[in-house]
CSV table of C-alpha atoms in Angstrom, one decimal:
chain,number,residue,atom,x,y,z
E,718,MET,CA,-63.8,-13.5,23.9
E,719,GLU,CA,-60.2,-14.6,24.4
E,720,LEU,CA,-59.1,-11.2,25.7
E,721,CYS,CA,-62.0,-11.1,28.2
E,722,PHE,CA,-61.1,-14.5,29.4
E,723,LEU,CA,-57.5,-13.7,29.7
E,724,PHE,CA,-57.9,-10.5,31.7
E,725,LEU,CA,-60.9,-11.5,33.9
E,726,PRO,CA,-58.5,-12.7,36.7
E,727,THR,CA,-56.6,-9.4,36.4
E,728,ILE,CA,-59.7,-7.3,36.6
E,729,LEU,CA,-60.9,-9.2,39.7
E,730,LEU,CA,-57.5,-8.8,41.3
E,731,LEU,CA,-57.4,-5.0,40.5
E,732,SER,CA,-60.9,-4.7,42.1
E,733,LEU,CA,-59.6,-6.4,45.2
E,734,LEU,CA,-56.6,-4.2,45.3
E,735,TYR,CA,-58.6,-1.0,44.9
E,736,SER,CA,-61.0,-2.0,47.8
E,737,THR,CA,-58.0,-2.9,50.0
E,738,ILE,CA,-56.3,0.4,49.3
E,739,LEU,CA,-59.5,2.4,50.2
E,740,PHE,CA,-59.8,0.4,53.4
E,741,PHE,CA,-56.2,0.9,54.6
E,742,LYS,CA,-55.4,4.6,54.8
E,743,ARG,CA,-51.9,5.5,53.9
E,744,SER,CA,-49.7,8.1,55.7
E,745,ALA,CA,-48.0,11.0,53.9
E,746,PRO,CA,-45.0,9.9,51.7
E,747,PRO,CA,-41.7,9.8,53.6
E,748,ARG,CA,-39.3,12.7,53.4
E,749,ALA,CA,-36.1,12.3,51.2
E,750,THR,CA,-33.9,11.6,54.2
E,751,GLU,CA,-36.2,8.7,55.4
E,752,LEU,CA,-36.9,6.7,52.3
E,753,LYS,CA,-35.0,3.5,52.4
E,754,VAL,CA,-37.9,1.0,52.4
E,755,LEU,CA,-41.2,1.7,50.6
E,756,LYS,CA,-43.8,0.3,52.8
E,757,GLY,CA,-46.3,-2.1,51.3
E,758,TYR,CA,-50.0,-2.7,52.0
E,759,PRO,CA,-51.3,-5.4,54.4
E,760,VAL,CA,-51.8,-8.8,52.7
E,761,ILE,CA,-51.0,-7.6,49.2
E,762,GLY,CA,-47.6,-6.0,49.9
E,763,ASN,CA,-46.1,-3.8,47.2
E,764,LEU,CA,-48.2,-5.1,44.3
E,765,PRO,CA,-50.3,-1.8,44.0
E,766,HIS,CA,-47.0,0.2,43.6
E,767,PHE,CA,-45.9,-2.0,40.7
E,768,ILE,CA,-49.3,-2.0,39.0
E,769,LYS,CA,-49.6,1.8,39.3
E,770,ASN,CA,-46.0,2.5,38.0
E,771,GLY,CA,-45.6,-0.4,35.6
E,772,ARG,CA,-45.7,1.9,32.5
E,773,ARG,CA,-43.4,4.5,34.1
E,774,LEU,CA,-40.9,2.2,35.8
E,775,LEU,CA,-37.9,4.2,34.9
E,776,GLU,CA,-39.2,7.5,36.2
E,777,TRP,CA,-40.6,5.9,39.3
E,778,THR,CA,-37.4,4.0,40.3
E,779,THR,CA,-35.3,7.1,39.5
E,780,ASP,CA,-37.4,9.2,41.8
E,781,LEU,CA,-37.3,6.5,44.6
E,782,ILE,CA,-33.5,6.3,44.4
E,783,ALA,CA,-33.1,10.1,44.4
E,784,ARG,CA,-35.2,10.3,47.6
E,785,SER,CA,-33.1,7.8,49.4
E,786,PRO,CA,-30.0,9.0,51.5
E,787,THR,CA,-28.2,5.8,50.5
E,788,GLY,CA,-29.1,5.7,46.8
E,789,THR,CA,-30.9,2.4,47.5
E,790,VAL,CA,-34.6,1.6,48.0
E,791,THR,CA,-36.3,-1.6,49.0
E,792,VAL,CA,-39.7,-2.3,47.4
E,793,ALA,CA,-39.9,-6.0,48.3
E,794,PRO,CA,-39.2,-8.2,46.5
E,795,PHE,CA,-37.2,-5.6,44.6
E,796,VAL,CA,-34.2,-3.6,45.6
E,797,PHE,CA,-33.4,-0.6,43.4
E,798,THR,CA,-29.9,0.9,43.6
E,799,ALA,CA,-27.6,3.5,42.2
E,800,ASP,CA,-24.8,2.9,44.7
E,801,PRO,CA,-21.5,2.0,42.9
E,802,ALA,CA,-20.4,-0.3,45.9
E,803,ASN,CA,-23.7,-2.2,45.7
E,804,VAL,CA,-23.3,-2.5,41.9
E,805,GLU,CA,-19.8,-3.9,42.2
E,806,HIS,CA,-21.0,-6.4,44.9
E,807,VAL,CA,-23.8,-7.7,42.6
E,808,VAL,CA,-22.0,-7.8,39.3
E,809,ARG,CA,-18.5,-8.9,40.4
E,810,THR,CA,-17.9,-9.6,44.1
E,811,ASN,CA,-20.9,-11.9,44.6
E,812,PHE,CA,-21.5,-12.5,40.9
E,813,GLN,CA,-22.5,-16.2,41.3
E,814,ASN,CA,-25.4,-15.2,43.6
E,815,TYR,CA,-26.9,-12.9,41.0
E,816,PRO,CA,-27.8,-14.7,37.7
E,817,LYS,CA,-30.5,-13.6,35.4
E,818,GLY,CA,-33.9,-14.7,36.8
E,819,ASP,CA,-35.8,-17.7,35.4
E,820,ASP,CA,-38.9,-15.5,34.6
E,821,ILE,CA,-36.7,-13.2,32.4
E,822,LEU,CA,-35.1,-16.2,30.7
E,823,SER,CA,-38.4,-17.8,29.9
E,824,THR,CA,-39.9,-14.5,28.7
E,825,PHE,CA,-37.1,-13.9,26.2
E,826,HIS,CA,-36.5,-17.6,25.3
E,827,ASP,CA,-38.7,-17.6,22.1
E,828,PHE,CA,-36.7,-14.6,20.8
E,829,LEU,CA,-33.2,-15.2,22.1
E,830,GLY,CA,-33.2,-18.9,22.7
E,831,ARG,CA,-30.2,-19.8,24.9
E,832,GLY,CA,-28.0,-17.1,23.4
E,833,ILE,CA,-25.4,-15.2,25.4
E,834,PHE,CA,-27.9,-12.5,26.7
E,835,ASN,CA,-30.4,-15.2,27.8
E,836,SER,CA,-28.3,-17.8,29.6
E,837,ASN,CA,-26.5,-18.5,32.9
E,838,GLY,CA,-23.8,-20.7,34.2
E,839,GLU,CA,-21.8,-23.0,32.0
E,840,GLU,CA,-24.0,-22.3,29.0
E,841,TRP,CA,-23.3,-18.5,29.3
E,842,LEU,CA,-19.6,-19.1,30.1
E,843,LEU,CA,-19.0,-21.1,27.0
E,844,GLN,CA,-20.5,-18.4,24.8
E,845,ARG,CA,-18.7,-15.7,26.7
E,846,LYS,CA,-15.3,-17.3,26.2
E,847,THR,CA,-16.0,-18.0,22.5
E,848,ALA,CA,-17.1,-14.4,21.8
E,849,SER,CA,-14.4,-12.8,24.0
E,850,PHE,CA,-11.7,-14.4,21.9
E,851,GLU,CA,-13.2,-13.0,18.7
E,852,PHE,CA,-14.0,-9.5,20.0
E,853,ASN,CA,-10.4,-9.0,21.1
E,854,THR,CA,-8.8,-9.5,17.7
E,855,LYS,CA,-7.3,-6.6,15.7
E,856,SER,CA,-8.8,-8.0,12.5
E,857,LEU,CA,-12.3,-7.6,13.9
E,858,ARG,CA,-11.8,-4.0,14.7
E,859,ALA,CA,-10.5,-3.3,11.2
E,860,PHE,CA,-13.4,-5.3,9.8
E,861,VAL,CA,-15.9,-3.2,11.9
E,862,LEU,CA,-14.6,0.1,10.6
E,863,ASP,CA,-14.5,-1.2,7.0
E,864,LYS,CA,-18.2,-2.1,7.2
E,865,VAL,CA,-19.1,1.2,8.8
E,866,ARG,CA,-17.1,3.1,6.2
E,867,HIS,CA,-18.7,1.3,3.3
E,868,GLU,CA,-22.2,1.8,4.6
E,869,ALA,CA,-21.6,5.5,5.5
E,870,VAL,CA,-19.9,6.4,2.2
E,871,HIS,CA,-22.2,4.5,-0.2
E,872,ARG,CA,-25.6,4.9,1.6
E,873,LEU,CA,-25.8,7.2,4.6
E,874,ILE,CA,-24.0,10.3,3.3
E,875,PRO,CA,-25.7,10.2,-0.1
E,876,LEU,CA,-29.1,9.8,1.6
E,877,LEU,CA,-28.4,12.8,3.8
E,878,LYS,CA,-27.2,14.8,0.8
E,879,ARG,CA,-30.4,14.1,-1.1
E,880,ALA,CA,-32.5,15.1,1.9
E,881,GLY,CA,-30.5,18.3,2.2
E,882,ARG,CA,-31.2,19.2,-1.4
E,883,SER,CA,-34.9,18.3,-1.3
E,884,GLY,CA,-35.6,19.9,2.1
E,885,GLU,CA,-37.5,16.8,3.2
E,886,VAL,CA,-37.8,15.9,6.9
E,887,LEU,CA,-36.1,12.7,7.9
E,888,ASP,CA,-36.7,10.6,11.0
E,889,LEU,CA,-33.1,10.4,12.1
E,890,GLN,CA,-33.8,7.6,14.6
E,891,ASP,CA,-35.2,5.4,11.8
E,892,VAL,CA,-32.3,6.3,9.5
E,893,LEU,CA,-29.8,5.3,12.2
E,894,GLU,CA,-31.6,2.1,13.1
E,895,ARG,CA,-31.6,1.0,9.4
E,896,PHE,CA,-28.0,2.0,9.1
E,897,ALA,CA,-27.1,-0.1,12.2
E,898,PHE,CA,-29.2,-3.1,11.0
E,899,ASP,CA,-27.3,-3.2,7.7
E,900,ASN,CA,-24.0,-2.8,9.5
E,901,ILE,CA,-24.6,-5.4,12.2
E,902,CYS,CA,-25.9,-8.0,9.7
E,903,SER,CA,-22.8,-7.5,7.5
E,904,LEU,CA,-20.7,-8.0,10.6
E,905,VAL,CA,-22.6,-11.0,11.9
E,906,PHE,CA,-23.6,-12.9,8.8
E,907,GLY,CA,-21.6,-11.4,6.0
E,908,GLU,CA,-24.9,-10.5,4.4
E,909,ASP,CA,-26.1,-7.0,3.6
E,910,PRO,CA,-29.9,-6.6,4.0
E,911,LYS,CA,-29.8,-3.1,2.3
E,912,CYS,CA,-32.4,-1.6,4.7
E,913,LEU,CA,-31.1,1.9,4.6
E,914,SER,CA,-31.5,2.0,0.8
E,915,ARG,CA,-34.6,-0.2,0.9
E,916,GLU,CA,-33.3,-2.2,-2.1
E,917,SER,CA,-34.0,-5.7,-0.8
E,918,GLU,CA,-37.4,-7.3,-0.2
E,919,GLU,CA,-35.9,-10.0,1.9
E,920,GLY,CA,-33.9,-7.4,3.9
E,921,GLU,CA,-37.0,-5.4,4.7
E,922,LYS,CA,-38.8,-8.6,5.8
E,923,PHE,CA,-35.9,-9.4,8.1
E,924,TYR,CA,-35.8,-5.9,9.5
E,925,HIS,CA,-39.5,-5.6,10.3
E,926,ALA,CA,-39.6,-9.2,11.7
E,927,PHE,CA,-36.8,-8.3,14.1
E,928,HIS,CA,-38.4,-5.1,15.1
E,929,GLU,CA,-41.8,-6.7,15.8
E,930,ALA,CA,-40.2,-9.6,17.7
E,931,THR,CA,-38.4,-7.1,19.9
E,932,GLU,CA,-41.4,-5.1,20.7
E,933,LEU,CA,-43.7,-8.1,21.4
E,934,THR,CA,-41.1,-9.7,23.6
E,935,ILE,CA,-40.8,-6.5,25.6
E,936,GLU,CA,-44.6,-6.4,25.9
E,937,ARG,CA,-44.4,-9.8,27.5
E,938,ALA,CA,-41.8,-8.6,30.0
E,939,LYS,CA,-44.1,-5.7,31.0
E,940,GLN,CA,-46.8,-8.0,32.2
E,941,PRO,CA,-47.1,-8.1,36.0
E,942,PHE,CA,-47.1,-11.9,35.9
E,943,SER,CA,-45.5,-14.2,33.4
E,944,LEU,CA,-48.5,-16.4,33.6
E,945,ILE,CA,-50.5,-13.8,31.6
E,946,TRP,CA,-48.4,-14.0,28.4
E,947,LYS,CA,-48.1,-17.8,28.8
E,948,ILE,CA,-51.9,-18.1,28.8
E,949,GLY,CA,-51.9,-15.8,25.8
E,950,ARG,CA,-49.5,-18.1,24.0
E,951,TRP,CA,-51.6,-21.2,24.9
E,952,LEU,CA,-54.7,-19.4,23.6
E,953,HIS,CA,-52.9,-18.3,20.4
E,954,LEU,CA,-53.8,-14.6,21.0
E,955,GLU,CA,-52.8,-12.2,18.3
E,956,SER,CA,-49.7,-10.8,19.9
E,957,GLU,CA,-48.3,-14.3,20.5
E,958,ARG,CA,-49.3,-15.4,17.0
E,959,ARG,CA,-47.4,-12.4,15.6
E,960,LEU,CA,-44.4,-13.1,17.7
E,961,ARG,CA,-44.3,-16.7,16.5
E,962,GLU,CA,-44.6,-15.6,12.9
E,963,SER,CA,-41.8,-13.1,13.3
E,964,MET,CA,-39.5,-15.7,14.8
E,965,GLU,CA,-40.3,-18.1,12.0
E,966,THR,CA,-39.1,-15.4,9.6
E,967,ILE,CA,-36.0,-14.6,11.7
E,968,HIS,CA,-35.0,-18.3,12.2
E,969,GLY,CA,-35.6,-19.1,8.6
E,970,LEU,CA,-33.3,-16.4,7.3
E,971,VAL,CA,-30.6,-17.0,10.0
E,972,GLU,CA,-30.6,-20.8,9.2
E,973,LYS,CA,-30.4,-20.0,5.5
E,974,TYR,CA,-27.3,-18.0,6.2
E,975,VAL,CA,-25.8,-20.8,8.3
E,976,ARG,CA,-26.5,-23.4,5.6
E,977,SER,CA,-25.1,-21.2,2.9
E,978,ARG,CA,-21.9,-20.6,4.9
E,979,ARG,CA,-21.4,-24.3,5.6
E,980,LYS,CA,-21.4,-25.0,1.8
E,981,ARG,CA,-18.8,-22.3,1.3
E,982,SER,CA,-16.8,-23.0,4.4
E,983,ARG,CA,-13.8,-24.2,2.4
E,984,GLU,CA,-13.4,-20.8,0.8
E,985,GLY,CA,-12.1,-19.2,4.1
E,986,GLY,CA,-10.8,-15.7,4.4
E,987,ARG,CA,-14.1,-14.2,5.7
E,988,SER,CA,-14.2,-12.2,8.9
E,989,ASP,CA,-17.9,-12.0,9.8
E,990,PHE,CA,-19.0,-13.6,13.1
E,991,LEU,CA,-20.8,-16.5,11.4
E,992,SER,CA,-17.6,-17.5,9.6
E,993,ARG,CA,-15.5,-17.2,12.8
E,994,PHE,CA,-17.9,-19.3,14.9
E,995,MET,CA,-18.1,-22.0,12.2
E,996,ALA,CA,-14.4,-22.2,11.6
E,997,ASP,CA,-13.7,-24.9,14.2
E,998,GLY,CA,-16.9,-26.9,13.6
E,999,ALA,CA,-17.4,-27.3,17.3
E,1000,HIS,CA,-20.8,-25.6,17.6
E,1001,SER,CA,-24.3,-26.8,16.7
E,1002,GLU,CA,-26.5,-24.8,14.3
E,1003,GLU,CA,-28.8,-23.9,17.2
E,1004,PHE,CA,-25.9,-22.6,19.3
E,1005,ILE,CA,-24.7,-20.4,16.4
E,1006,ARG,CA,-28.2,-19.2,15.6
E,1007,ASP,CA,-29.0,-18.1,19.1
E,1008,ILE,CA,-25.7,-16.3,19.8
E,1009,LEU,CA,-25.8,-14.5,16.4
E,1010,ILE,CA,-29.4,-13.3,17.0
E,1011,SER,CA,-28.2,-11.9,20.3
E,1012,PHE,CA,-25.4,-10.0,18.5
E,1013,VAL,CA,-27.8,-8.6,16.0
E,1014,LEU,CA,-30.1,-7.4,18.8
E,1015,ALA,CA,-27.2,-5.7,20.5
E,1016,GLY,CA,-25.9,-4.0,17.4
E,1017,ARG,CA,-29.4,-3.1,16.0
E,1018,ASP,CA,-30.7,-1.4,19.2
E,1019,THR,CA,-27.9,0.1,21.2
E,1020,THR,CA,-25.8,2.3,18.9
E,1021,PRO,CA,-28.7,3.9,17.0
E,1022,THR,CA,-30.5,4.7,20.3
E,1023,ALA,CA,-27.3,6.2,21.7
E,1024,LEU,CA,-26.7,8.3,18.5
E,1025,THR,CA,-30.3,9.5,18.4
E,1026,TRP,CA,-30.0,11.0,21.9
E,1027,PHE,CA,-26.6,12.3,21.0
E,1028,PHE,CA,-27.9,14.3,18.0
E,1029,TRP,CA,-30.9,15.5,20.0
E,1030,ILE,CA,-28.6,16.9,22.7
E,1031,LEU,CA,-26.3,18.5,20.1
E,1032,SER,CA,-29.3,20.3,18.5
E,1033,SER,CA,-29.3,22.6,21.6
E,1034,LYS,CA,-25.5,22.6,22.1
E,1035,PRO,CA,-24.1,24.2,18.9
E,1036,GLU,CA,-20.8,25.0,20.7
E,1037,VAL,CA,-20.2,21.3,21.4
E,1038,ALA,CA,-20.8,20.4,17.7
E,1039,GLN,CA,-18.5,23.2,16.6
E,1040,LYS,CA,-15.8,22.0,19.0
E,1041,ILE,CA,-16.1,18.4,17.6
E,1042,ARG,CA,-15.8,19.8,14.0
E,1043,GLU,CA,-12.7,21.7,15.0
E,1044,GLY,CA,-11.2,18.5,16.4
E,1045,ILE,CA,-11.9,16.7,13.1
E,1046,LYS,CA,-10.3,19.5,11.1
E,1047,SER,CA,-7.2,19.5,13.3
E,1048,ILE,CA,-6.8,15.7,13.0
E,1049,ARG,CA,-7.2,15.9,9.2
E,1050,SER,CA,-4.7,18.6,9.0
E,1051,ARG,CA,-2.2,16.6,11.0
E,1052,HIS,CA,-2.7,13.5,9.0
E,1053,GLY,CA,-3.2,15.2,5.6
E,1054,ASN,CA,-6.2,13.1,4.5
E,1055,TYR,CA,-8.7,15.7,3.4
E,1056,ASP,CA,-10.2,13.5,0.7
E,1057,SER,CA,-11.4,10.6,2.8
E,1058,GLU,CA,-15.1,10.8,3.8
E,1059,VAL,CA,-14.5,8.6,6.9
E,1060,LEU,CA,-11.7,8.9,9.4
E,1061,THR,CA,-9.3,6.0,9.9
E,1062,LEU,CA,-9.2,3.9,13.1
E,1063,GLU,CA,-6.1,5.7,14.3
E,1064,GLN,CA,-7.7,9.1,13.7
E,1065,LEU,CA,-11.0,8.1,15.5
E,1066,ARG,CA,-8.9,7.1,18.5
E,1067,GLU,CA,-7.3,10.5,18.6
E,1068,MET,CA,-10.7,12.2,18.8
E,1069,GLY,CA,-10.8,12.6,22.6
E,1070,TYR,CA,-13.4,15.3,22.7
E,1071,LEU,CA,-15.8,13.4,20.5
E,1072,HIS,CA,-15.3,10.4,22.7
E,1073,ALA,CA,-16.1,12.5,25.7
E,1074,ALA,CA,-19.2,14.0,24.1
E,1075,VAL,CA,-20.5,10.6,23.2
E,1076,SER,CA,-19.7,9.3,26.7
E,1077,GLU,CA,-21.5,12.2,28.3
E,1078,SER,CA,-24.6,11.6,26.2
E,1079,LEU,CA,-24.5,8.0,27.2
E,1080,ARG,CA,-24.2,9.0,30.9
E,1081,LEU,CA,-27.5,10.9,30.7
E,1082,TYR,CA,-29.3,8.7,28.2
E,1083,PRO,CA,-27.9,5.1,28.5
E,1084,PRO,CA,-29.5,2.7,25.9
E,1085,VAL,CA,-30.2,0.2,28.7
E,1086,PRO,CA,-31.3,2.2,31.7
E,1087,LEU,CA,-32.2,-0.6,34.1
E,1088,LEU,CA,-30.6,-4.0,34.7
E,1089,PRO,CA,-32.1,-6.7,36.9
E,1090,ARG,CA,-30.4,-9.6,38.7
E,1091,GLU,CA,-32.1,-12.3,40.8
E,1092,SER,CA,-30.6,-13.3,44.2
E,1093,LYS,CA,-30.2,-17.1,44.5
E,1094,GLY,CA,-29.8,-16.8,48.3
E,1095,GLU,CA,-30.2,-14.3,51.1
E,1096,ASP,CA,-27.5,-11.5,51.0
E,1097,GLU,CA,-26.5,-8.2,52.4
E,1098,LEU,CA,-25.3,-5.3,50.2
E,1099,PRO,CA,-22.4,-3.1,51.2
E,1100,ASP,CA,-24.7,-0.3,52.4
E,1101,GLY,CA,-26.5,-2.7,54.7
E,1102,THR,CA,-29.5,-3.4,52.6
E,1103,ARG,CA,-30.9,-6.9,53.1
E,1104,VAL,CA,-31.8,-9.0,50.0
E,1105,GLY,CA,-34.1,-11.9,50.4
E,1106,LYS,CA,-33.8,-15.2,48.5
E,1107,GLY,CA,-35.4,-14.9,45.1
E,1108,TRP,CA,-35.5,-11.1,45.3
E,1109,THR,CA,-34.5,-8.9,42.3
E,1110,VAL,CA,-31.8,-6.4,42.6
E,1111,MET,CA,-32.1,-3.8,39.9
E,1112,TYR,CA,-29.3,-1.3,39.3
E,1113,SER,CA,-30.0,1.8,37.3
E,1114,PRO,CA,-27.4,3.3,34.8
E,1115,TYR,CA,-30.0,6.1,34.2
E,1116,ALA,CA,-30.3,7.1,37.9
E,1117,MET,CA,-26.5,6.7,38.4
E,1118,GLY,CA,-25.9,9.1,35.6
E,1119,ARG,CA,-28.0,11.7,37.4
E,1120,ALA,CA,-26.6,11.1,40.9
E,1121,GLU,CA,-24.9,14.1,42.5
E,1122,GLY,CA,-22.9,11.9,44.8
E,1123,ILE,CA,-21.2,10.3,41.7
E,1124,TRP,CA,-21.0,13.2,39.2
E,1125,GLY,CA,-21.2,16.4,41.3
E,1126,GLN,CA,-23.7,19.2,41.6
E,1127,ASP,CA,-23.7,19.7,37.8
E,1128,CYS,CA,-24.7,16.0,37.2
E,1129,GLY,CA,-27.8,17.1,35.2
E,1130,GLU,CA,-25.8,19.2,32.8
E,1131,PHE,CA,-24.4,17.9,29.5
E,1132,ARG,CA,-20.7,18.8,29.8
E,1133,PRO,CA,-18.1,16.7,27.9
E,1134,GLU,CA,-15.3,18.6,29.6
E,1135,ARG,CA,-15.9,16.5,32.8
E,1136,TRP,CA,-14.2,13.6,31.0
E,1137,MET,CA,-11.2,15.5,29.9
E,1138,GLU,CA,-7.9,16.2,31.7
E,1139,ASP,CA,-5.1,18.1,30.0
E,1140,GLY,CA,-6.8,17.4,26.7
E,1141,VAL,CA,-6.9,13.7,27.3
E,1142,PHE,CA,-10.1,11.6,27.8
E,1143,GLN,CA,-10.2,10.0,31.3
E,1144,PRO,CA,-12.5,6.9,31.6
E,1145,ALA,CA,-14.6,6.3,34.7
E,1146,SER,CA,-14.9,3.2,36.8
E,1147,PRO,CA,-17.4,0.8,35.2
E,1148,PHE,CA,-19.1,0.5,38.7
E,1149,ARG,CA,-19.9,4.3,38.6
E,1150,TYR,CA,-20.4,4.5,34.8
E,1151,THR,CA,-22.5,1.3,34.2
E,1152,VAL,CA,-23.6,2.1,30.6
E,1153,PHE,CA,-21.6,-0.9,29.3
E,1154,HIS,CA,-22.4,-3.0,32.5
E,1155,ALA,CA,-19.5,-4.2,34.6
E,1156,GLY,CA,-17.9,-7.4,36.0
E,1157,PRO,CA,-17.9,-10.7,34.1
E,1158,ARG,CA,-21.0,-9.7,32.0
E,1159,MET,CA,-19.4,-6.4,30.9
E,1160,CYS,CA,-20.2,-5.6,27.3
E,1161,LEU,CA,-17.8,-7.2,24.9
E,1162,GLY,CA,-18.7,-4.9,22.1
E,1163,LYS,CA,-17.8,-1.6,24.0
E,1164,GLU,CA,-14.9,-0.7,21.7
E,1165,MET,CA,-16.8,-1.8,18.6
E,1166,ALA,CA,-19.7,0.4,19.7
E,1167,TYR,CA,-17.4,3.4,20.2
E,1168,ILE,CA,-15.8,2.9,16.8
E,1169,GLN,CA,-19.3,2.9,15.1
E,1170,MET,CA,-20.7,5.8,17.1
E,1171,LYS,CA,-17.7,8.0,16.6
E,1172,ALA,CA,-17.4,7.2,12.9
E,1173,VAL,CA,-21.0,8.0,12.2
E,1174,ALA,CA,-21.1,11.1,14.4
E,1175,ALA,CA,-17.9,12.5,12.8
E,1176,SER,CA,-19.3,11.8,9.2
E,1177,ILE,CA,-22.6,13.6,9.9
E,1178,LEU,CA,-21.2,16.5,11.9
E,1179,GLU,CA,-18.4,17.2,9.4
E,1180,GLY,CA,-20.7,17.2,6.4
E,1181,PHE,CA,-24.0,18.4,7.7
E,1182,GLU,CA,-26.0,20.7,10.0
E,1183,VAL,CA,-28.8,18.8,11.7
E,1184,GLU,CA,-31.9,20.7,12.8
E,1185,VAL,CA,-34.5,19.1,15.0
E,1186,VAL,CA,-37.9,20.3,13.7
E,1187,GLU,CA,-40.3,19.1,16.4
E,1188,LYS,CA,-40.1,19.0,20.1
E,1189,ARG,CA,-38.7,15.8,21.4
E,1190,GLY,CA,-37.1,14.3,24.6
E,1191,LYS,CA,-39.5,11.7,25.9
E,1192,HIS,CA,-38.4,8.1,25.9
E,1193,HIS,CA,-40.1,4.9,25.0
E,1194,LEU,CA,-38.8,1.8,26.8
E,1195,SER,CA,-38.3,-1.1,24.4
E,1196,MET,CA,-35.3,-3.3,24.4
E,1197,THR,CA,-33.5,0.0,24.7
E,1198,MET,CA,-34.5,3.5,25.7
E,1199,ARG,CA,-35.6,4.7,22.3
E,1200,MET,CA,-36.9,8.2,21.6
E,1201,GLU,CA,-40.7,8.4,21.6
E,1202,GLY,CA,-42.0,9.5,18.2
E,1203,GLY,CA,-38.6,9.3,16.5
E,1204,LEU,CA,-36.3,12.3,15.8
E,1205,PRO,CA,-37.6,14.5,12.9
E,1206,VAL,CA,-34.8,16.6,11.4
E,1207,ARG,CA,-33.9,18.7,8.4
E,1208,ILE,CA,-30.5,18.3,7.0
E,1209,LYS,CA,-28.3,21.1,5.5
E,1210,GLU,CA,-25.1,20.3,3.7
E,1211,ARG,CA,-22.1,22.2,5.0
E,1212,ASN,CA,-19.5,23.8,2.8
E,1213,ALA,CA,-16.3,21.6,2.6
C-alpha cells in the first residue's frame, strides 16, 4: 500500500512524459561537432533525459562530453564538463559561487550530519582548518604506515597465504574493503573492529551498518526528486527504517568511542584522530562524531575501490606487475632490508613506477567519477558556457581521464610511463587530474591514500600472483565507483 501511494505521482508523471514525447517528434541526434546544448522537450524540458539515463548517469554524461567540441554540455539545469579551465573556475577561481547544493546536503544529512563532506561556509571552513593541521603532521604519516603495516603483516598476508594453499576463490574487493575498514577505524578511533579476520561481533555489526547506510543514502540521492525519499521517511518505508536503524548503530558505537576516550584523555600519547580532535577540548561531541564519520567513509570506500580496479587492470598487464616487482627488489637491495614484509615510508616514496601505475589506474577508474556543485548566482564559464542561478555544474574525473585533449591519442590505454620522465614521477595539474579534487576542497588525505595503496599493492605483488577467475569490468555507482559483482581471484604464493 505504502509503495503504491508513494509512486502513484511518479507513475502519473511518467505517463504524461511518455504522451508528450510521442506528441513532439524529435530530430536526429546532433553530430559530435554540434553538441554543446542538449535540447529539451516543450513544457517538461530535459526531465525525460534524466529519467531515461538516471541509472547510467556516468556513461551518459561521458558520452555527452565526448561528443562536445568544447568538452562541456548543457542539459539545463545541469552543465557537465571535462574542461580543465572550467574546473579551475568552479573549484578555485569562483569557489564561493559553487557550494554543495542544499538538496545534496539534506539527502546526506542523516548519514554524515554536518561533517566536513556535507557542509559549506564557516562550518566547513572550521573543520577544514582543524583537519588540515592534523593531516600535515609527520607523526600522522608515520602512524598511518604503522597501522597499514600491522594490518598487512598480521592479517592480510596470512589470509592470502591460506587462500593460496587451499586454492579457494577470494573476493578481493571484499578483502580490500574489510582491510580498509579495519585500518581507517584504527586511524580514526584507535579501535580495531577486526573485520578482515571476522573476530569481533561488534566490529561486524559496525561494518555492515556502515555499508548499509552508505548504500541506502546513495539510493536516496538517485531519486529524481528529494521529495520522494522525504515522503518515504515520513511514511517509515522499509529503506528509510533500515537507514535509521543503521545510523543508530553507527552513532551508538562512535559515541561509545568518544565517551571512552574522554575518560582516558589524561593518558595522552595517542595519535588517532579522535584523540587529536579531543586534545584541546574545544569541540562538541556532535562535531567530533560527524567529522569522524566522514573520515571513516573516505577511508573505507576510496582506497579499496582504487586498489580493486588496480589489480583488475594488472591481471591483463603482467609486464607492468613484473616491472613493479623489479622496482621493489631494487629498492630492497639498495636498503638491505630483505626480511621486512612491508616497505618503509622512505622506500615507498622511492617507488616512482608503482606510484605511476597507481596514478594511471586512478586516471581511468577514479573512485569518485562525478562531482556536483551548485551555482548560487548566474555565471559564465571560461569556455563561454552560461550557468543559471541554482544550476548544477558537474565535472567528471572519469570523462577527463579519457579525454584525448588532455592525455593524448593513447588516453584510453593503461600506460604508467606517461607519468615518468627520466625515471622520476611527474605529477599532473589537479585541474587536469581531478581524482583528488582541486582548489580549497582538495582531498586532505591524498598522501595518506597513496601510502596505503602503495604499501598494500607492494605487499601483495611481491608475495603473490593474483589471477582473476571471472570476467569483470563493469562498475556499480555507490558512494564510489565499485566493481559490480566484486573481484573473484585465486592467489598463488610466489617464491621468495
